[in-house]
Short mmCIF file of C-alpha atoms in Angstrom, two decimals:
data_model
loop_
_atom_site.label_atom_id
_atom_site.label_comp_id
_atom_site.label_asym_id
_atom_site.label_seq_id
_atom_site.Cartn_x
_atom_site.Cartn_y
_atom_site.Cartn_z
CA MET A 70 -8.71 -42.87 -44.76
CA ALA A 71 -5.21 -41.66 -43.80
CA GLY A 72 -3.84 -42.38 -40.34
CA SER A 73 -3.79 -38.68 -39.43
CA GLU A 74 -7.44 -38.30 -40.48
CA LEU A 75 -8.45 -41.28 -38.39
CA ALA A 76 -6.57 -39.95 -35.37
CA ALA A 77 -8.23 -36.58 -35.82
CA THR A 78 -11.63 -38.27 -35.76
CA LEU A 79 -10.75 -39.64 -32.34
CA SER A 80 -9.22 -36.47 -30.98
CA ASP A 81 -11.91 -34.03 -32.09
CA SER A 82 -14.87 -36.02 -30.77
CA ASN A 83 -17.25 -34.30 -28.38
CA MET A 84 -16.08 -34.72 -24.79
CA SER A 85 -19.43 -33.71 -23.34
CA GLU A 86 -21.21 -36.32 -21.25
CA SER A 87 -24.68 -35.02 -22.07
CA PRO A 88 -26.59 -38.25 -22.60
CA PRO A 89 -25.86 -40.29 -24.52
CA PHE A 90 -22.05 -40.07 -24.52
CA VAL A 91 -20.94 -42.55 -27.21
CA ILE A 92 -17.65 -44.32 -27.91
CA LYS A 93 -17.54 -46.51 -31.01
CA THR A 94 -15.34 -49.57 -31.40
CA VAL A 95 -14.49 -52.40 -33.76
CA GLU A 96 -14.15 -55.74 -31.97
CA MET A 97 -11.60 -58.39 -32.99
CA HIS A 98 -9.63 -61.24 -31.50
CA THR A 99 -6.26 -62.81 -32.22
CA GLY A 100 -5.94 -66.35 -30.95
CA GLY A 101 -8.84 -65.71 -28.59
CA GLU A 102 -7.36 -62.56 -27.06
CA PRO A 103 -9.72 -59.58 -27.55
CA ILE A 104 -8.83 -56.36 -29.35
CA ARG A 105 -11.22 -53.49 -28.80
CA ILE A 106 -10.20 -50.91 -31.42
CA ILE A 107 -11.49 -47.49 -30.40
CA THR A 108 -12.57 -45.65 -33.55
CA ASP A 109 -14.60 -42.66 -32.37
CA GLY A 110 -15.61 -40.72 -29.26
CA TYR A 111 -12.35 -40.43 -27.32
CA PRO A 112 -11.35 -37.01 -25.95
CA ARG A 113 -8.49 -35.02 -27.47
CA ILE A 114 -5.08 -36.46 -26.59
CA GLU A 115 -2.24 -34.03 -25.94
CA GLY A 116 1.45 -34.71 -26.54
CA LYS A 117 3.99 -34.45 -29.35
CA THR A 118 5.50 -37.93 -29.07
CA ILE A 119 3.74 -41.22 -28.64
CA LEU A 120 5.24 -41.66 -25.17
CA GLU A 121 3.93 -38.21 -24.24
CA LYS A 122 0.49 -39.25 -25.48
CA ARG A 123 0.72 -42.44 -23.44
CA ALA A 124 1.59 -40.40 -20.35
CA TYR A 125 -1.26 -37.97 -21.06
CA VAL A 126 -3.99 -40.61 -21.31
CA ARG A 127 -2.59 -42.31 -18.21
CA ASP A 128 -2.54 -39.11 -16.16
CA HIS A 129 -5.61 -37.28 -17.51
CA LEU A 130 -7.94 -39.67 -19.32
CA ASP A 131 -7.65 -42.92 -17.40
CA VAL A 132 -11.35 -42.98 -16.59
CA PHE A 133 -12.02 -43.72 -20.27
CA ARG A 134 -9.77 -46.78 -20.11
CA GLN A 135 -11.69 -47.95 -17.06
CA ARG A 136 -15.03 -47.42 -18.79
CA LEU A 137 -13.99 -49.45 -21.82
CA MET A 138 -11.85 -52.18 -20.24
CA TRP A 139 -13.73 -52.80 -16.99
CA GLU A 140 -17.22 -54.13 -16.43
CA PRO A 141 -20.01 -53.57 -17.36
CA ARG A 142 -18.67 -52.75 -20.85
CA GLY A 143 -15.58 -54.91 -20.66
CA HIS A 144 -14.20 -57.60 -18.37
CA PHE A 145 -11.13 -58.42 -16.28
CA ASP A 146 -9.11 -59.64 -19.29
CA MET A 147 -10.28 -57.10 -21.89
CA TYR A 148 -7.68 -55.47 -24.13
CA GLY A 149 -7.93 -52.24 -26.12
CA ALA A 150 -6.18 -50.31 -28.88
CA LEU A 151 -6.57 -46.54 -29.20
CA LEU A 152 -5.49 -45.11 -32.55
CA VAL A 153 -3.52 -41.86 -32.36
CA GLU A 154 -1.60 -39.75 -34.83
CA PRO A 155 2.00 -41.01 -35.14
CA ASP A 156 4.98 -38.73 -34.68
CA ASP A 157 7.23 -41.14 -36.58
CA GLU A 158 7.19 -40.05 -40.24
CA SER A 159 7.60 -43.66 -41.39
CA ALA A 160 4.43 -44.79 -39.60
CA ASP A 161 0.99 -45.14 -41.18
CA ILE A 162 -0.85 -45.22 -37.83
CA GLY A 163 0.00 -44.81 -34.16
CA VAL A 164 -1.55 -46.76 -31.32
CA LEU A 165 -1.78 -46.79 -27.55
CA PHE A 166 -2.56 -50.10 -25.87
CA MET A 167 -4.66 -50.51 -22.74
CA HIS A 168 -5.75 -53.27 -20.38
CA ASN A 169 -7.16 -53.84 -16.91
CA GLU A 170 -4.27 -52.13 -15.11
CA GLY A 171 -2.92 -49.51 -17.46
CA TYR A 172 -1.11 -49.07 -20.75
CA SER A 173 1.15 -51.54 -22.54
CA THR A 174 4.21 -50.49 -24.52
CA MET A 175 3.77 -53.14 -27.21
CA CYS A 176 1.17 -55.73 -28.17
CA GLY A 177 1.76 -58.29 -30.88
CA HIS A 178 -1.73 -59.75 -30.96
CA ALA A 179 -3.16 -56.24 -31.34
CA CYS A 180 -0.70 -55.40 -34.16
CA ILE A 181 -1.91 -58.50 -36.00
CA GLY A 182 -5.51 -57.30 -35.64
CA LEU A 183 -4.64 -53.70 -36.48
CA GLY A 184 -2.87 -54.86 -39.64
CA ARG A 185 -6.09 -56.38 -40.97
CA TYR A 186 -8.14 -53.43 -39.74
CA ALA A 187 -5.91 -50.86 -41.47
CA VAL A 188 -6.16 -52.70 -44.77
CA ASP A 189 -9.89 -53.46 -44.57
CA LYS A 190 -10.89 -49.94 -43.51
CA GLY A 191 -8.75 -48.20 -46.13
CA VAL A 192 -6.30 -46.63 -43.67
CA VAL A 193 -3.63 -47.89 -46.09
CA PRO A 194 -4.23 -48.90 -49.73
CA ALA A 195 -4.68 -52.65 -50.12
CA LYS A 196 -2.13 -54.38 -52.37
CA SER A 197 -1.90 -58.02 -53.46
CA PRO A 198 -0.38 -60.40 -52.56
CA GLN A 199 0.47 -58.49 -49.38
CA THR A 200 0.13 -55.00 -47.98
CA GLU A 201 2.91 -53.44 -45.95
CA LEU A 202 2.42 -50.81 -43.26
CA VAL A 203 4.15 -49.42 -40.19
CA ILE A 204 2.44 -49.11 -36.81
CA GLN A 205 4.04 -46.77 -34.29
CA CYS A 206 3.75 -48.31 -30.84
CA PRO A 207 5.06 -46.80 -27.61
CA THR A 208 8.06 -49.15 -27.83
CA GLY A 209 8.82 -48.03 -31.40
CA PRO A 210 7.85 -48.67 -35.04
CA VAL A 211 6.56 -52.14 -35.96
CA LYS A 212 6.63 -53.29 -39.58
CA VAL A 213 3.55 -55.27 -40.58
CA TRP A 214 2.71 -57.35 -43.66
CA VAL A 215 -0.90 -58.37 -44.33
CA ASP A 216 -1.70 -61.13 -46.81
CA TYR A 217 -4.29 -59.80 -49.24
CA GLN A 218 -5.84 -61.88 -51.99
CA ASP A 219 -9.13 -61.66 -53.91
CA GLY A 220 -10.29 -58.68 -51.87
CA LYS A 221 -9.75 -60.32 -48.48
CA SER A 222 -7.09 -59.78 -45.83
CA GLY A 223 -5.63 -62.79 -44.06
CA ARG A 224 -2.52 -63.86 -42.19
CA VAL A 225 -0.46 -61.05 -40.67
CA ARG A 226 3.22 -61.05 -39.77
CA PHE A 227 5.25 -58.35 -38.07
CA HIS A 228 8.80 -57.35 -37.18
CA SER A 229 8.87 -55.59 -33.84
CA VAL A 230 11.61 -53.49 -32.31
CA PRO A 231 14.89 -55.30 -31.51
CA ALA A 232 14.41 -58.06 -28.95
CA PHE A 233 17.10 -58.79 -26.39
CA VAL A 234 17.92 -60.93 -23.41
CA PHE A 235 18.31 -59.03 -20.17
CA ALA A 236 19.23 -61.96 -17.90
CA LEU A 237 19.51 -65.74 -18.09
CA ASP A 238 19.05 -68.09 -15.14
CA GLN A 239 18.35 -65.24 -12.74
CA GLU A 240 17.57 -66.71 -9.33
CA VAL A 241 14.69 -65.23 -7.35
CA ASP A 242 12.87 -66.29 -4.20
CA VAL A 243 9.14 -66.64 -4.84
CA PRO A 244 6.88 -66.93 -1.78
CA ASN A 245 5.11 -70.33 -1.69
CA TYR A 246 7.16 -71.60 -4.63
CA GLY A 247 10.74 -71.38 -3.38
CA ARG A 248 13.85 -70.33 -5.22
CA VAL A 249 13.46 -70.48 -9.00
CA LYS A 250 15.48 -69.51 -12.06
CA VAL A 251 13.99 -67.14 -14.63
CA ASP A 252 15.10 -65.72 -17.94
CA ILE A 253 14.22 -62.07 -18.53
CA ALA A 254 13.89 -60.75 -22.06
CA TYR A 255 12.44 -57.81 -23.95
CA GLY A 256 10.20 -58.22 -26.98
CA GLY A 257 8.55 -54.81 -26.89
CA ALA A 258 7.91 -55.36 -23.18
CA PHE A 259 9.91 -57.12 -20.48
CA TYR A 260 8.83 -60.61 -19.41
CA ALA A 261 10.14 -63.21 -16.99
CA PHE A 262 10.14 -66.76 -18.36
CA LEU A 263 10.32 -70.08 -16.54
CA PRO A 264 9.14 -73.65 -17.14
CA ASP A 265 5.97 -74.95 -15.52
CA SER A 266 7.92 -77.67 -13.71
CA SER A 267 9.71 -74.98 -11.66
CA LEU A 268 6.35 -74.09 -10.15
CA GLY A 269 5.07 -77.63 -9.70
CA LEU A 270 2.64 -77.21 -12.60
CA ASP A 271 1.84 -78.86 -15.91
CA LEU A 272 0.42 -76.41 -18.46
CA ARG A 273 -1.48 -79.24 -20.16
CA THR A 274 -3.59 -79.93 -17.08
CA ALA A 275 -3.21 -77.05 -14.61
CA PRO A 276 -6.26 -74.80 -14.08
CA ALA A 277 -5.83 -71.28 -15.41
CA GLU A 278 -6.24 -69.93 -11.88
CA ALA A 279 -3.26 -71.96 -10.65
CA VAL A 280 -1.08 -70.68 -13.50
CA LYS A 281 -2.24 -67.12 -12.87
CA THR A 282 -1.48 -67.31 -9.15
CA ALA A 283 2.00 -68.73 -9.71
CA ALA A 284 2.92 -66.35 -12.52
CA THR A 285 1.74 -63.33 -10.54
CA ALA A 286 3.90 -64.39 -7.61
CA VAL A 287 6.90 -64.66 -9.92
CA THR A 288 6.22 -61.23 -11.41
CA GLU A 289 6.09 -59.61 -7.98
CA ALA A 290 9.28 -61.38 -6.86
CA VAL A 291 11.21 -60.36 -9.98
CA LYS A 292 10.03 -56.76 -9.69
CA LYS A 293 11.44 -56.61 -6.17
CA ALA A 294 14.70 -58.41 -6.91
CA VAL A 295 15.76 -57.28 -10.40
CA PRO A 296 16.07 -53.62 -11.42
CA LEU A 297 15.48 -53.35 -15.17
CA ARG A 298 16.93 -50.85 -17.62
CA HIS A 299 15.98 -50.08 -21.19
CA PRO A 300 18.34 -48.61 -23.80
CA GLY A 301 15.70 -46.31 -25.28
CA HIS A 302 13.61 -44.73 -22.52
CA PRO A 303 13.15 -45.24 -18.76
CA ASP A 304 9.35 -45.45 -19.22
CA LEU A 305 9.92 -48.80 -20.95
CA ALA A 306 11.96 -50.32 -18.12
CA PHE A 307 9.31 -52.27 -16.22
CA LEU A 308 8.33 -55.93 -15.97
CA TYR A 309 5.05 -56.41 -17.81
CA GLY A 310 4.40 -59.99 -16.77
CA THR A 311 5.54 -63.59 -16.49
CA ILE A 312 5.28 -66.28 -19.15
CA VAL A 313 5.12 -69.87 -17.95
CA THR A 314 6.32 -72.33 -20.60
CA ASP A 315 6.21 -76.09 -21.05
CA GLY A 316 10.02 -76.09 -20.98
CA ARG A 317 10.29 -77.34 -24.57
CA ASP A 318 12.77 -74.76 -25.80
CA GLU A 319 14.86 -76.98 -28.07
CA TYR A 320 13.56 -76.77 -31.64
CA ALA A 321 10.80 -79.19 -32.61
CA PRO A 322 8.24 -79.19 -35.44
CA THR A 323 5.40 -79.39 -32.93
CA PRO A 324 4.20 -76.34 -30.96
CA THR A 325 5.69 -75.39 -27.62
CA VAL A 326 3.10 -74.12 -25.13
CA ASN A 327 3.20 -70.99 -22.98
CA THR A 328 0.79 -68.92 -20.91
CA CYS A 329 1.32 -65.21 -20.31
CA VAL A 330 0.00 -63.43 -17.21
CA PHE A 331 0.36 -59.65 -17.50
CA GLY A 332 -0.92 -56.37 -16.10
CA ASP A 333 -3.12 -56.94 -13.07
CA ALA A 334 -3.02 -60.75 -13.41
CA ALA A 335 -4.73 -60.83 -16.81
CA VAL A 336 -4.38 -64.15 -18.64
CA ASP A 337 -3.58 -63.83 -22.32
CA ARG A 338 -5.75 -66.09 -24.47
CA SER A 339 -3.25 -65.89 -27.35
CA PRO A 340 0.37 -67.09 -27.39
CA THR A 341 1.32 -63.39 -26.78
CA GLY A 342 3.01 -61.72 -29.75
CA SER A 343 5.52 -59.65 -27.77
CA GLY A 344 6.11 -62.66 -25.53
CA VAL A 345 6.84 -64.87 -28.54
CA THR A 346 9.26 -62.16 -29.72
CA ALA A 347 11.08 -62.21 -26.38
CA ARG A 348 11.05 -66.02 -26.16
CA VAL A 349 12.59 -66.34 -29.62
CA ALA A 350 15.32 -63.93 -28.49
CA ILE A 351 16.08 -66.26 -25.57
CA GLN A 352 16.08 -69.35 -27.78
CA TYR A 353 18.35 -67.60 -30.27
CA ARG A 354 20.78 -66.63 -27.51
CA ARG A 355 20.87 -70.25 -26.33
CA GLY A 356 21.44 -71.56 -29.87
CA GLN A 357 18.08 -73.35 -29.96
CA ILE A 358 16.72 -71.66 -33.09
CA ASP A 359 18.12 -69.97 -36.21
CA PRO A 360 16.70 -67.90 -39.07
CA THR A 361 16.09 -71.00 -41.21
CA ARG A 362 13.59 -72.38 -38.70
CA GLU A 363 10.13 -71.11 -37.84
CA ARG A 364 8.81 -72.26 -34.46
CA GLN A 365 5.17 -72.71 -33.46
CA PHE A 366 4.03 -71.28 -30.12
CA ALA A 367 0.68 -72.36 -28.69
CA SER A 368 -1.43 -70.67 -26.04
CA GLY A 369 -1.91 -72.66 -22.86
CA ALA A 370 -5.32 -71.03 -22.50
CA THR A 371 -6.85 -71.74 -25.93
CA GLY A 372 -4.38 -73.77 -27.97
CA SER A 373 -4.22 -71.02 -30.62
CA VAL A 374 -0.91 -70.77 -32.45
CA MET A 375 1.49 -68.05 -33.58
CA THR A 376 4.78 -68.62 -35.34
CA GLY A 377 8.09 -66.97 -34.58
CA ARG A 378 11.58 -66.95 -36.05
CA PRO A 379 14.73 -64.84 -35.72
CA VAL A 380 15.43 -62.71 -38.81
CA ARG A 381 18.73 -60.95 -38.21
CA GLU A 382 21.06 -59.77 -35.48
CA THR A 383 21.28 -56.15 -34.43
CA LYS A 384 22.17 -54.00 -31.41
CA TRP A 385 20.10 -51.81 -29.13
CA GLY A 386 22.35 -49.75 -26.92
CA GLU A 387 24.46 -52.11 -24.83
CA PHE A 388 22.39 -55.17 -25.74
CA ASP A 389 22.98 -57.73 -28.46
CA ALA A 390 19.58 -58.00 -30.05
CA VAL A 391 17.66 -59.78 -32.77
CA ILE A 392 14.81 -58.82 -35.07
CA VAL A 393 12.05 -61.42 -34.73
CA GLU A 394 9.21 -62.18 -37.11
CA VAL A 395 5.90 -63.23 -35.54
CA ALA A 396 2.81 -64.26 -37.50
CA GLY A 397 -0.79 -65.13 -36.77
CA HIS A 398 -4.44 -64.62 -37.65
CA SER A 399 -6.99 -62.15 -36.32
CA TYR A 400 -10.76 -62.17 -36.78
CA TYR A 401 -13.63 -59.70 -36.50
CA THR A 402 -16.26 -60.30 -33.84
CA GLY A 403 -18.42 -57.20 -34.21
CA THR A 404 -18.81 -53.47 -33.67
CA ALA A 405 -20.11 -51.58 -30.66
CA GLU A 406 -21.39 -48.23 -29.46
CA PHE A 407 -20.83 -47.72 -25.74
CA THR A 408 -22.80 -45.09 -23.88
CA VAL A 409 -22.30 -43.39 -20.54
CA GLU A 410 -25.25 -41.89 -18.67
CA SER A 411 -24.29 -39.20 -16.20
CA ASP A 412 -26.56 -40.54 -13.44
CA ASP A 413 -25.24 -44.13 -13.66
CA PRO A 414 -23.48 -44.85 -10.32
CA LEU A 415 -21.32 -47.48 -12.05
CA LYS A 416 -20.62 -45.44 -15.18
CA ASN A 417 -16.84 -45.47 -14.68
CA GLY A 418 -16.60 -49.25 -14.45
CA PHE A 419 -15.58 -51.83 -11.90
CA LEU A 420 -13.64 -55.08 -11.66
CA VAL A 421 -14.64 -58.25 -9.84
CA LYS A 422 -11.51 -60.11 -8.74
#
């Protein structure tokens, strides 16, 4: 099935809520982080560009995000991918990302899952030993390679948009944690990075709730103190979250650990593909990694691993940037048909915080 045909299936679905209203999904996870791929039942999405489509679903169709991401059909840390028709001629599929708070600009763990999905569902023809495709994300085109052998897809790697460092050792005052230094980098989304020791934590033993509380405080402090700018579009100039690391940034053959807290304090179960991209950009800037070395990044939540390495230098507007390769594995967990009954008082979802 071509990407445009798949997008049309989504856009032309019946918007009526005469019972039962059905949305169909394919369920996957990458490193423990869910990917709910919406395959059928979504209303028509207006807009010529992918950023216009992102704005349209945010402003006009947000109730559908709530229904799919929030309870009772989802949960606080659910993550979704909505396939749309790309406007980039080089792209095979387009995608909008969604979570508990809104709409991401890039998602590495979802691109890994979507790579397998596109190959397995015939969106692109499968080729051995690997299949190449391009996914248009709101941040830009992402090149994806899917290992394919003996009729089965496997490991996926991707090159995202150029990654760059926005600030190093930026000092911010964080309520309850004092004055800390953060690095801010873009890997498809902007993140603040700091070691766990700066927050009085140890990622190996700290409860997830403690990491979430600290990271959320850092995110709010950075948002207030540091105006961001993006060389491509102002809609991309916002801090998506904070990534707390184990501080082991110098190259080592063993994994370095990090935990990403994004959106409305969602905890990523994976090492965070766009976060790994941004972290590699920081390590490259500091001379801690080079293209001959591939680094392992482990999730503080699950221990799952992605790899990352710098590929080549480039520029994006005023910023010195680097293309980063990230790789990992994604797995299917099922399929679903979600219904909405018009007389259900909780039909539009809710969150328990």
